[in-house]
Coordinates of C-alpha atoms in Angstrom, one line a residue:
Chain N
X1 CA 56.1 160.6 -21.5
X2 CA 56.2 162.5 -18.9
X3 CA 52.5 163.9 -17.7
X4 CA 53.2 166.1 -14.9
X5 CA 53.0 169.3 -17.1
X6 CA 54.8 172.1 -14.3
X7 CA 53.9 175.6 -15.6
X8 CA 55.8 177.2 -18.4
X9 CA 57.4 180.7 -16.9
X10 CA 57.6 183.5 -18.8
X11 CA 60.2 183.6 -21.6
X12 CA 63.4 185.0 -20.8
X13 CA 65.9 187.2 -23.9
X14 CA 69.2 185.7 -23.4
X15 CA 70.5 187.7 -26.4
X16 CA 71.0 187.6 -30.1
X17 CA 71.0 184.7 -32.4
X18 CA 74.6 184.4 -32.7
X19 CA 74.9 184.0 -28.8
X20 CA 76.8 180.2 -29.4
X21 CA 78.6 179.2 -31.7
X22 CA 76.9 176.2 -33.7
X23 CA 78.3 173.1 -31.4
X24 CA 78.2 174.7 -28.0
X25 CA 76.8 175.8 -25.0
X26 CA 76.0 177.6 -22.3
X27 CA 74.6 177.1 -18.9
X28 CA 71.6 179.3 -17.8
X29 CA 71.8 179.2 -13.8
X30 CA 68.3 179.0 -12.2
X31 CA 68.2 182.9 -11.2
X32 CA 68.5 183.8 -14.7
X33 CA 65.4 181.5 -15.6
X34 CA 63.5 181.6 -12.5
X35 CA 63.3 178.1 -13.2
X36 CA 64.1 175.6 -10.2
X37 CA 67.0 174.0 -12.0
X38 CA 70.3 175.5 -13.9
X39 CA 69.0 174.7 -17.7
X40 CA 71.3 174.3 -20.8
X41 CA 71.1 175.9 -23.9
X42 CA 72.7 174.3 -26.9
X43 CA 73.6 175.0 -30.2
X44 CA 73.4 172.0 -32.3
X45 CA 76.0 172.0 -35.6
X46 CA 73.0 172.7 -37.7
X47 CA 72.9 176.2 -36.2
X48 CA 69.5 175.1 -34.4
X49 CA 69.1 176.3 -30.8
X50 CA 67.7 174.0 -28.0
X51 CA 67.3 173.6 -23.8
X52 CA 67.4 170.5 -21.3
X53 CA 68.0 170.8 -17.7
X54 CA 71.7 171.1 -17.2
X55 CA 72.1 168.6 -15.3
X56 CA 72.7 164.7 -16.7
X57 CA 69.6 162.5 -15.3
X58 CA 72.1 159.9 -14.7
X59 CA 74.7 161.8 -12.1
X60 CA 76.1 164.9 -11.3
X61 CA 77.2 166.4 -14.6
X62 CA 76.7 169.6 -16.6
X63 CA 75.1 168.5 -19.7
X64 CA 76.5 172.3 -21.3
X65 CA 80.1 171.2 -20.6
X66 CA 79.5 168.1 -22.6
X67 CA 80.3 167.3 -26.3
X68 CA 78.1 168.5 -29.2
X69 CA 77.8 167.2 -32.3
X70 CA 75.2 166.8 -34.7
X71 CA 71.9 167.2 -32.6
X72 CA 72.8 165.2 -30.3
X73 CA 75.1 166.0 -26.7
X74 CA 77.0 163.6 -25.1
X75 CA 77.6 164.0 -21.3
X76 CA 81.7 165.0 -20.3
X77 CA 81.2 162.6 -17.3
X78 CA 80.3 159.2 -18.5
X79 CA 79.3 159.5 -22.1
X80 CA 75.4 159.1 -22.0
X81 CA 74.0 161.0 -25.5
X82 CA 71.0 162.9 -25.3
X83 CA 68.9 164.2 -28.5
X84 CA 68.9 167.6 -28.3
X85 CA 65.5 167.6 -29.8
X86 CA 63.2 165.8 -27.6
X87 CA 65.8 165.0 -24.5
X88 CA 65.5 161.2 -25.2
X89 CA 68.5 159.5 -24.0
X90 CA 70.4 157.5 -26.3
X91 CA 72.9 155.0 -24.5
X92 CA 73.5 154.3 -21.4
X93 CA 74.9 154.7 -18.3
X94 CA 71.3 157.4 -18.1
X95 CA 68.4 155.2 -18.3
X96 CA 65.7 158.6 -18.2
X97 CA 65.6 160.9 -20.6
X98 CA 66.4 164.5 -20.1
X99 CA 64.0 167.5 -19.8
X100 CA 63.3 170.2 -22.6
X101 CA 62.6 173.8 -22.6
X102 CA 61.4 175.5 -25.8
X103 CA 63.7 177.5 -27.7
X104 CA 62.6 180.6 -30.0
X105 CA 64.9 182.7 -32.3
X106 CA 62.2 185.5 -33.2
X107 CA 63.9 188.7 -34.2
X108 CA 66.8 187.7 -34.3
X109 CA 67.1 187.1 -30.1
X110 CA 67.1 183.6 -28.5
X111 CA 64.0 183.3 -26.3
X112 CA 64.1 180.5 -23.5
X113 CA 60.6 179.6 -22.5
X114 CA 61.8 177.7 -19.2
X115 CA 59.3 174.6 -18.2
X116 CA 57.8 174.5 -21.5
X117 CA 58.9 171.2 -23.4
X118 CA 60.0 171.4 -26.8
X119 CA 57.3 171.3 -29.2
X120 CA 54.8 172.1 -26.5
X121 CA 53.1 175.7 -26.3
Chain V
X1 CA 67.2 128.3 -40.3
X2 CA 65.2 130.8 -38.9
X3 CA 66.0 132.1 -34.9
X4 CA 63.3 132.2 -33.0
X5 CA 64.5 132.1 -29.8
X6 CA 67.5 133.4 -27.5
X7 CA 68.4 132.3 -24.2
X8 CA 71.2 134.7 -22.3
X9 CA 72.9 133.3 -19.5
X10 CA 73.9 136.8 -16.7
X11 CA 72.5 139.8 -16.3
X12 CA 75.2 142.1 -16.0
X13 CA 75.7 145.2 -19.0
X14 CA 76.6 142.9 -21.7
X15 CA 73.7 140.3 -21.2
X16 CA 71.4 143.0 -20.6
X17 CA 72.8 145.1 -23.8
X18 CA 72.2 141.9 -26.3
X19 CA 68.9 142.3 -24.9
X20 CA 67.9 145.7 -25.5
X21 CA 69.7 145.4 -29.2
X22 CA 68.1 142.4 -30.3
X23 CA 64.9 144.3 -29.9
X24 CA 66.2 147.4 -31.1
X25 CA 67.4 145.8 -34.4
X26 CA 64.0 144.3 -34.7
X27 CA 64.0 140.4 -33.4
X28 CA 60.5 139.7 -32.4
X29 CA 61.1 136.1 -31.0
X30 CA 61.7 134.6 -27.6
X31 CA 64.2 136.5 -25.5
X32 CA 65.1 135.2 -22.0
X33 CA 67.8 136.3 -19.5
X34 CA 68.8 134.1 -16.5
X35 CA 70.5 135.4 -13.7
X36 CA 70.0 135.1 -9.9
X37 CA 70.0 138.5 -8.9
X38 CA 66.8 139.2 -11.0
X39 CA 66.9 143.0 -12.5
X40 CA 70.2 143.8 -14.7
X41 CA 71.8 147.0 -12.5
X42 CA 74.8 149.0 -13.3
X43 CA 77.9 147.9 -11.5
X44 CA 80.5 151.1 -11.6
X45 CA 78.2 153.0 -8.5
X46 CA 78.9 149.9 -6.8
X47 CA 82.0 151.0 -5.2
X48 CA 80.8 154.6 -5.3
X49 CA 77.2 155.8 -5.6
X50 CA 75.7 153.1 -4.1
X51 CA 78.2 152.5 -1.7
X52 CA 78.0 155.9 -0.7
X53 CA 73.7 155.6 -0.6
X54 CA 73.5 157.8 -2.7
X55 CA 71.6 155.5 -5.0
X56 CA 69.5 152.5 -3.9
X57 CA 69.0 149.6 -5.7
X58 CA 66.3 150.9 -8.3
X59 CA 68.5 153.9 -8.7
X60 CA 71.2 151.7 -10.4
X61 CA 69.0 149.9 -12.7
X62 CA 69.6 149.3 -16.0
X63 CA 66.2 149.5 -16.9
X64 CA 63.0 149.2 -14.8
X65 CA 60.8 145.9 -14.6
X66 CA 58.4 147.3 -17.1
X67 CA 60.9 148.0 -19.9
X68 CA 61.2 144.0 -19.7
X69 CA 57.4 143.6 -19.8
X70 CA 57.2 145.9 -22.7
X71 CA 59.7 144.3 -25.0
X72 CA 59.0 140.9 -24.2
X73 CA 62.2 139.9 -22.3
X74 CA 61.6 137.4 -20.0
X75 CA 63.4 137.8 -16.8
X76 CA 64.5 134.5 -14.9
X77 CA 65.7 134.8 -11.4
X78 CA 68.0 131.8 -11.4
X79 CA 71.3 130.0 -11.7
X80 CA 72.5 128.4 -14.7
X81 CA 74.2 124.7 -13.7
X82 CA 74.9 123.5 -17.1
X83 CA 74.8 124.6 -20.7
X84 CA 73.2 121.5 -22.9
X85 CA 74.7 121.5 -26.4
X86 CA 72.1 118.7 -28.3
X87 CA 69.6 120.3 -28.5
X88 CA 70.8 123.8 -27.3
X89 CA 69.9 125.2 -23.6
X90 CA 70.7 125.0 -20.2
X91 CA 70.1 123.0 -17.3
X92 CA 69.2 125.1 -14.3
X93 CA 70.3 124.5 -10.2
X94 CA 66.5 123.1 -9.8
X95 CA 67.0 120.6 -12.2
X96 CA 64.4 122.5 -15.2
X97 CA 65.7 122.5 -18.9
X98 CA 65.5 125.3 -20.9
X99 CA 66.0 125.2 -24.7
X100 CA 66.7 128.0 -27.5
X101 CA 68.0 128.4 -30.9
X102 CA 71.1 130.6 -29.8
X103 CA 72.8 130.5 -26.7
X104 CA 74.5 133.8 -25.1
X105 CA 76.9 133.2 -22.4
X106 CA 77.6 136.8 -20.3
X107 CA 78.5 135.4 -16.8
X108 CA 81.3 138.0 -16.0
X109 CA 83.9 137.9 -14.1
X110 CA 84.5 136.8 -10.2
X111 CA 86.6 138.6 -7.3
X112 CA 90.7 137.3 -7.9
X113 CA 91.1 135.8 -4.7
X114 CA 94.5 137.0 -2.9
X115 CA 97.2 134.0 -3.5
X116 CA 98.4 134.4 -0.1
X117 CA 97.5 132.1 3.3
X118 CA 94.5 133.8 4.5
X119 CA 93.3 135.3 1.2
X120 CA 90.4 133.2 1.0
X121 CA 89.0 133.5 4.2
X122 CA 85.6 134.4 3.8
X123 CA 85.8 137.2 6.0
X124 CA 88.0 138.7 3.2
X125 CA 85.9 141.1 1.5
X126 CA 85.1 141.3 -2.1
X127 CA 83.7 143.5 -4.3
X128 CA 81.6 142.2 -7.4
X129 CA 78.1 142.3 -7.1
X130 CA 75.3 144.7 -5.4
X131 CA 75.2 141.6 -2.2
X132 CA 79.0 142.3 -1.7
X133 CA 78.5 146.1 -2.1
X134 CA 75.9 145.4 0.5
X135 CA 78.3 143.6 2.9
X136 CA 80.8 146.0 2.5
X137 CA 78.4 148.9 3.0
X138 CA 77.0 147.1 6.7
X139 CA 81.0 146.7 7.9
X140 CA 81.8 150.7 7.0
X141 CA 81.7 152.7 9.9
X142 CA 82.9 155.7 11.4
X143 CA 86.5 154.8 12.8
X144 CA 86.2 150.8 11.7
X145 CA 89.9 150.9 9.9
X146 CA 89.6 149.3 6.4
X147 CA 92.5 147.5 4.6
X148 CA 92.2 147.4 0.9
X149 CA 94.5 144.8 -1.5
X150 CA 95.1 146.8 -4.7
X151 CA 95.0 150.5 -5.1
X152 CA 93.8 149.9 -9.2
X153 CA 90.4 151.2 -10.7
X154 CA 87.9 149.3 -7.6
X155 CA 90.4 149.7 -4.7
X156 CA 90.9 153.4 -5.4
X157 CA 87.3 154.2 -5.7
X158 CA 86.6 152.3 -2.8
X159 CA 89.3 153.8 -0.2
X160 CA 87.7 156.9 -1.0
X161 CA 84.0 156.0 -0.5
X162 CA 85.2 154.4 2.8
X163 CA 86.9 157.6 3.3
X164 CA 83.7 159.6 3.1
X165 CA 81.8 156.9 5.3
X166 CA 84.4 157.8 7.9
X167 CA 86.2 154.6 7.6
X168 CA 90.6 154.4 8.4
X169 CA 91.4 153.3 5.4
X170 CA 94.5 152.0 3.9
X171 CA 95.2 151.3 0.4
X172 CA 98.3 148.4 0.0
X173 CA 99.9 147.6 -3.5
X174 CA 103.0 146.1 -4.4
X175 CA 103.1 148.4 -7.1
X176 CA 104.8 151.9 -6.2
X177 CA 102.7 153.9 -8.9
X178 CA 99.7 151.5 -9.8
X179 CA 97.5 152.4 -13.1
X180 CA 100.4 153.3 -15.1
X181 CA 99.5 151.0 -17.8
X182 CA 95.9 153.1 -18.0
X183 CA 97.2 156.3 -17.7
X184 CA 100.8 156.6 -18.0
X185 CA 103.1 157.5 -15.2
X186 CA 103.0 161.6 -15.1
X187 CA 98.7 161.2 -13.9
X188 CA 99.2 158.1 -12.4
X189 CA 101.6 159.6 -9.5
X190 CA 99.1 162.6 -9.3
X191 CA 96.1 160.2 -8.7
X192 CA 98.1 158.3 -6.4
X193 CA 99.4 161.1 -4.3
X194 CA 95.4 162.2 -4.1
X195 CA 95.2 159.3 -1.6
X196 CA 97.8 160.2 1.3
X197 CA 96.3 164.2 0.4
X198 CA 92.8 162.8 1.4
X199 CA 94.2 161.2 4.5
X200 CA 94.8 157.4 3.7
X201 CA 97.1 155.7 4.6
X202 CA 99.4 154.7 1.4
X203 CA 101.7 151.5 1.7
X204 CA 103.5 150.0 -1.1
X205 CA 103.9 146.5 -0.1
X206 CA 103.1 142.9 -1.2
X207 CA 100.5 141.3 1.4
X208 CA 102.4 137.8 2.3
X209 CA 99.4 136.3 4.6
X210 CA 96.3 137.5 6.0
X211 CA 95.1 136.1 9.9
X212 CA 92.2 136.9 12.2
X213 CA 93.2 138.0 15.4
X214 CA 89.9 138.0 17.4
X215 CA 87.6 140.4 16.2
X216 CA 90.1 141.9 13.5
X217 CA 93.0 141.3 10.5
X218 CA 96.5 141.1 10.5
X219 CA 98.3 141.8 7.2
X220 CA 101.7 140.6 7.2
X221 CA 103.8 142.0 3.7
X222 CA 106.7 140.3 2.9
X223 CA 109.1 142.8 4.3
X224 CA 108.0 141.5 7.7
X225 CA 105.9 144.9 8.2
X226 CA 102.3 144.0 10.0
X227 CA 99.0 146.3 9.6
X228 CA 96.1 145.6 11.9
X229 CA 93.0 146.4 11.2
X230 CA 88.9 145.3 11.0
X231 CA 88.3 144.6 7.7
X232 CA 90.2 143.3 4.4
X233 CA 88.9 144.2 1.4
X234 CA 90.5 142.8 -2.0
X235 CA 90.8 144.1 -5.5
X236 CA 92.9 143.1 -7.6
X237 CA 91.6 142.1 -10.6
X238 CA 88.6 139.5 -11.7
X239 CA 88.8 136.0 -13.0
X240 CA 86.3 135.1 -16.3
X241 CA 83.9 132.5 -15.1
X242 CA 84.3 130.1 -18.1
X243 CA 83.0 127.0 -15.7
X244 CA 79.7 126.8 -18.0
X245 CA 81.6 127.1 -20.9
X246 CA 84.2 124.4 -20.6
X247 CA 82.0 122.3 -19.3
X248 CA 80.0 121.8 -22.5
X249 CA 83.6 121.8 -24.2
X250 CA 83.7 125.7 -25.9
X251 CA 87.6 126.7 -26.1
X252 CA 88.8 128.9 -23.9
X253 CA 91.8 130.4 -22.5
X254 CA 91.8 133.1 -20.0
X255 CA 88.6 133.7 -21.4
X256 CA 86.0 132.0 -23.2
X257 CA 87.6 132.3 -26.8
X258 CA 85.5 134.6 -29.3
X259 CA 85.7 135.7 -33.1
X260 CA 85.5 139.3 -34.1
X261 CA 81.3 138.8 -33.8
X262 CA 81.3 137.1 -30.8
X263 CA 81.0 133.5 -31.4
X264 CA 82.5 131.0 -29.5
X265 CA 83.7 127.8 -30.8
X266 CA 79.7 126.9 -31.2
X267 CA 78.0 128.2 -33.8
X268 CA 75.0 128.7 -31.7
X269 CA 77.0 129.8 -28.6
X270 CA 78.4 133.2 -28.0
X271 CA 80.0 134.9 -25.2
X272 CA 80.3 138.6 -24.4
X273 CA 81.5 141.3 -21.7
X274 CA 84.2 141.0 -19.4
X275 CA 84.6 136.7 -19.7
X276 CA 84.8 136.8 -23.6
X277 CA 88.4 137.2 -25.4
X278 CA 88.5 137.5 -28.8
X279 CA 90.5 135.6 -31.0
X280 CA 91.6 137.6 -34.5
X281 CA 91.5 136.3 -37.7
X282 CA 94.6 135.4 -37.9
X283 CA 94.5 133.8 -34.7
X284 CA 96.2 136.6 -32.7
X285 CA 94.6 136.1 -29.2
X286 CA 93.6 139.9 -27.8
X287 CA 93.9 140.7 -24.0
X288 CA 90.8 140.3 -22.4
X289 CA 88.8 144.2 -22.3
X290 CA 87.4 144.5 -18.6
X291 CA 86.1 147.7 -19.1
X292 CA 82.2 148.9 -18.6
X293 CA 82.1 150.4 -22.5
X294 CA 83.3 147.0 -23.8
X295 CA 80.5 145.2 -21.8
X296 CA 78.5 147.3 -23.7
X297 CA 80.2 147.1 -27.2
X298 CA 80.6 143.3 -27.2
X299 CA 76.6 142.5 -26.3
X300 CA 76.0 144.8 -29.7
X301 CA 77.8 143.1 -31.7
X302 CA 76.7 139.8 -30.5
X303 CA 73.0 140.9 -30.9
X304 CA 73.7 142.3 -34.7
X305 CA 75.7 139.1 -35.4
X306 CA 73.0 136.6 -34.1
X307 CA 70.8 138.2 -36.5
X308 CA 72.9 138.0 -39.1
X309 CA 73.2 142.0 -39.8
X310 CA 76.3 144.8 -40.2
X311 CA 78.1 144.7 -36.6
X312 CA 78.0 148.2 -35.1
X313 CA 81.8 149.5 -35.5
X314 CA 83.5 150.3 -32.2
X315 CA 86.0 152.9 -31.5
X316 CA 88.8 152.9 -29.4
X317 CA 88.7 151.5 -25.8
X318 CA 87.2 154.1 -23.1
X319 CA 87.4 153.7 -19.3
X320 CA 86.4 156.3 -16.5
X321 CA 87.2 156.0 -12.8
X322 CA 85.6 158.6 -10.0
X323 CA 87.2 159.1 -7.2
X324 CA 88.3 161.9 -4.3
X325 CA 86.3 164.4 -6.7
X326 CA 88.2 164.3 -9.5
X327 CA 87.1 162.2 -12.8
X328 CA 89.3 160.0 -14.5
X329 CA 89.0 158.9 -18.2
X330 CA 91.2 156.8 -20.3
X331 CA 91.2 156.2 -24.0
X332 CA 92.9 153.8 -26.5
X333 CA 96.5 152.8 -25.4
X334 CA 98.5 154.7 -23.2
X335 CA 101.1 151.3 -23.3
X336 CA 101.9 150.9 -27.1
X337 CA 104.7 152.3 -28.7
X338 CA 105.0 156.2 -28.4
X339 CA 105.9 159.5 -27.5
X340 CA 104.0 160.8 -24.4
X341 CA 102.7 164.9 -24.5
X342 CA 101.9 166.7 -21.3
X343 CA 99.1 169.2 -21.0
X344 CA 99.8 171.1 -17.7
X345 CA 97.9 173.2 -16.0
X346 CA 99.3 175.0 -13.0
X347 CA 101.7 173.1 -13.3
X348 CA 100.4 169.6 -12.9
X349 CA 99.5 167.1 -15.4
X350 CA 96.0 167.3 -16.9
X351 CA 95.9 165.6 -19.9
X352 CA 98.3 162.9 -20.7
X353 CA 98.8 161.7 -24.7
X354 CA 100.4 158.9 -26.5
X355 CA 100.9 159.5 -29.9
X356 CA 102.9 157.6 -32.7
X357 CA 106.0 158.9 -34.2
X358 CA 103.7 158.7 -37.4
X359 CA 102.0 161.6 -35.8
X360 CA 98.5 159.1 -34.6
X361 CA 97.4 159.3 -31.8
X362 CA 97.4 156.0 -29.9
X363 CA 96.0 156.7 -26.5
X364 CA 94.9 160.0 -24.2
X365 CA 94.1 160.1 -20.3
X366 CA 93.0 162.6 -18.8
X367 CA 92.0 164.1 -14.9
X368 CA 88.8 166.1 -15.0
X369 CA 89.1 166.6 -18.8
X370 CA 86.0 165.2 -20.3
X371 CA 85.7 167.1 -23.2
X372 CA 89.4 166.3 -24.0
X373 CA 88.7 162.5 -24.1
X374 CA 86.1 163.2 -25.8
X375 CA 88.2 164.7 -28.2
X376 CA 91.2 162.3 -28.2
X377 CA 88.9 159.6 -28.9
X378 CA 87.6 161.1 -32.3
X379 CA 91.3 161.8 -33.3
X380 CA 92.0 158.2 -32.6
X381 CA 89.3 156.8 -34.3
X382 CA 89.7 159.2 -37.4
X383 CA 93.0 158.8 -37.1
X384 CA 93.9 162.8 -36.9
X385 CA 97.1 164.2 -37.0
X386 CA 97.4 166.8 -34.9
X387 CA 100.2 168.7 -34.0
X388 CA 102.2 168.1 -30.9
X389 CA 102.3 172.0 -29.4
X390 CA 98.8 172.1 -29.5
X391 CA 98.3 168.9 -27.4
X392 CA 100.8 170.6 -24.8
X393 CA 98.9 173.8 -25.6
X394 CA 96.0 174.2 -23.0
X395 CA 95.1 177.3 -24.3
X396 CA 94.5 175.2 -27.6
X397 CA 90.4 173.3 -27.2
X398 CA 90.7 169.9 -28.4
X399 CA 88.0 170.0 -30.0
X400 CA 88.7 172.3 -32.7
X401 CA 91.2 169.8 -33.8
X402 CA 88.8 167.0 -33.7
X403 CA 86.2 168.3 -36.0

């Protein structure tokens, strides 16, 4: 797991709760988030919203252009899955798993709390 | 009788993969993998990422020397000299024996040597392993003009590493249009024509003889036509290294011969990745699958067939290809029998598909189209109909007529 716990930065409104489509996503740049690195937010077919850094830990690839199904998103370069959940990667050619940000839907608005892992506080 | 142990002989993605899904599926005995170059790595950045530097040796590893400690796979830096069949094992270079219950042959494939006079001299480069990337990667210099043998998936990708290193480079192929099989004409010529855009120099020709003249190459081509230059690189195409497996009598034929789960002609033996062929049922021999996925897909069906459980169930075959900037992907058969569909954009060729007159589709390729691939390969494998406009349609996402 990874221990270096960076600060969580205030959460940021990107907008209401039917924002995606269940199945896509859409890339948060860094100067939305203030976070150091372009983030992805998905919408996994369950209608469930989630966040890993954009980019795929294995090369240069944008993780929100990649294929969504289930929970899961597979990367539109060289097909590595990730669990949309907890980041973990699932196959290779990635051997590291991919960060998380918590997701909120409260109120009906989708709340990024960039450099907070899923599940954490 | 019970396994409880498993010997596999090379390191590469398939060895490595029966690894990983032995443990993954729960076998708690013995696993060992042999292979002289320690670590398992990832060979695709080869002629790319790692050529380039962008990634050093850990960077392209397929997992990190603790993942072996933690699932108890033992890691033996050495070279297999002969498999031993009573009892089962192998007899390393240094003379040790090694025994096991099951026996998994992934040795790979080596560099085709050019069939020409001068195509095996040693100063003819190759490009296999992380040494020859290496050797390649201490010759490319600024201005040093490199001469690659085969403008497929490795000589592509190279000429436009070399390229970026600074590097003359010029790409020869007897073939006017190469990777037409893999991607059908229409993207083949726009891949091709991305060479000569970038600034190398294309030749179609057939290389006829190779000499040194002092510190460089000469390449004659049958046509008479001569190109000088420092270096010679060759790619065109691998052999299977069956040596082990023919010398402890397993059938082969291009290919160390393999049913639908792996097994050789040994019930204890099998083979996987790029030196396995399969051999149907019905005795149909396939064409050997070079590809990294199949690596991949043959070491997890060998590791679910050693333990005698449901083989994982593998879709159509997928290949990708990086080069100049652009991303190449190819899925199922762009060869067998079929109508091809354009998708244009600006008017060039994006996405290319092959679809029966039964309205399946039988194979998709596509430049910088991810998402379509992905796509085409769920219609494939779920054997979709969709309808031909909205292939052609690139206003029309793929993926809406996937799901």
């Amino acid at each position: 797991m990874d221990t270096e716990k960076s600060p969580g930065l205030p959460a940021v409104d990107l907008g209401g709760e039917d924002l995606l489509e269940p199945g896509t996503a859409l890339l948060v740049p860094a100067e939305t988030s203030g976070y150091p690195e372009d983030i992805g937010l998905f919408r996994a077919d369950s209608g469930v919203y989630y966040a890993l850094d954009d980019e795929c830990p294995h090369e240069v690839a944008s993780l929100s252009e990649g294929w969504i199904e289930d929970d899961e998103v597979e990367c539109p370069l060289h097909s590595s899955r990730f669990c949309l959940r907890d980041g973990k990667v699932l196959c290779l050619p990635a051997v590291r798993d991919a960060r998380t940000h918590k997701v909120q839907v409260l109120a009906g608005r989708v709340l990024l709390h960039p450099g907070t892992a899923a599940g954490g506080n | 009788m019970s396994i409880e142990s498993i010997l596999i002989v090379g390191g590469g993605l398939a060895g490595f993969t029966v690894a990983q899904n032995l443990r993954t599926r729960g076998f708690t005995g013995t696993i060992d993998l042999i292979d002289p170059a320690g670590i398992p790595y990832d060979r695709p950045p080869l002629s790319k990422a790692y050529l380039l530097g962008d990634k050093d040796a850990a960077g392209i590893e397929l997992a990190p020397a603790s993942w072996f400690s933690e699932h108890r796979v033992g890691l033996l830096r050495a070279t297999v000299h002969a498999l031993a069949i009573e009892p089962l094992g192998v007899e390393l270079q240094d003379g040790r024996k090694l025994h096991a219950d099951i026996l998994v042959l992934a040795t790979g494939g080596s560099a085709r040597p050019l069939p020409v006079a001068g195509g095996d001299l040693d100063s003819v480069l190759v490009l296999r392993s992380r040494a020859d990337a290496d050797t390649l990667r201490g010759k490319l210099a600024p201005g040093i003009r490199l001469a690659i043998v085969g403008a497929g998936l490795i000589g592509a990708e190279v000429a436009s590493s070399a390229l970026a290193l600074g590097a003359e480079v010029t790409l020869i192929d007897p073939v006017e249009t190469p990777l037409v099989p893999a991607v059908g004409p229409e993207l083949a010529r726009r891949l091709h024509a991305m060479h000569s855009g970038a600034g190398i120099t294309v030749v179609h020709g057939t290389p006829a003889g190779i000499t040194r003249t002092g510190a460089g190459r000469r390449i004659e081509l049958a046509d008479g036509r001569v190109l000088e230059c420092d270096e010679v690189l060759v790619g065109i195409g691998i052999i299977p290294n069956t040596a082990l497996a023919q010398g402890a009598g397993l059938a082969t034929d291009n290919g160390v011969l393999v049913d639908e789960h792996q097994r050789t002609s040994h019930p204890g033996i099998y083979a996987v990745g790029d030196m396995a062929r399969t051999r149907s049922a019905d005795g149909t021999l396939q064409r050997r699958g070079e590809h990294w996925e199949h690596a991949m897909n043959t070491g997890a069906t060998a590791a679910a067939a050693i333990l005698g459980q449901e083989p994982p169930v593998h879709g159509a075959s997928w290949f990708w290809s990086d080069r100049h900037g652009t991303h190449v992907e190819g899925v199922g058969d762009m060869n067998a029998e079929g109508t091809t569909i354009l998708r244009l954009k600006e008017g060039e060729p994006v996405a290319a598909f092959n679809v029966a007159a039964d309205g399946r589709m039988l194979g998709a390729a596509a430049i910088d189209g991810g998402l379509m691939i992905r796509a085409a390969r769920r219609i494939i494998d779920r054997g979709i109909i969709v309808p031909p406009e909205a292939l052609a349609d690139p206003e029309v996402p793929l993926k809406k007529l996937a799901r």
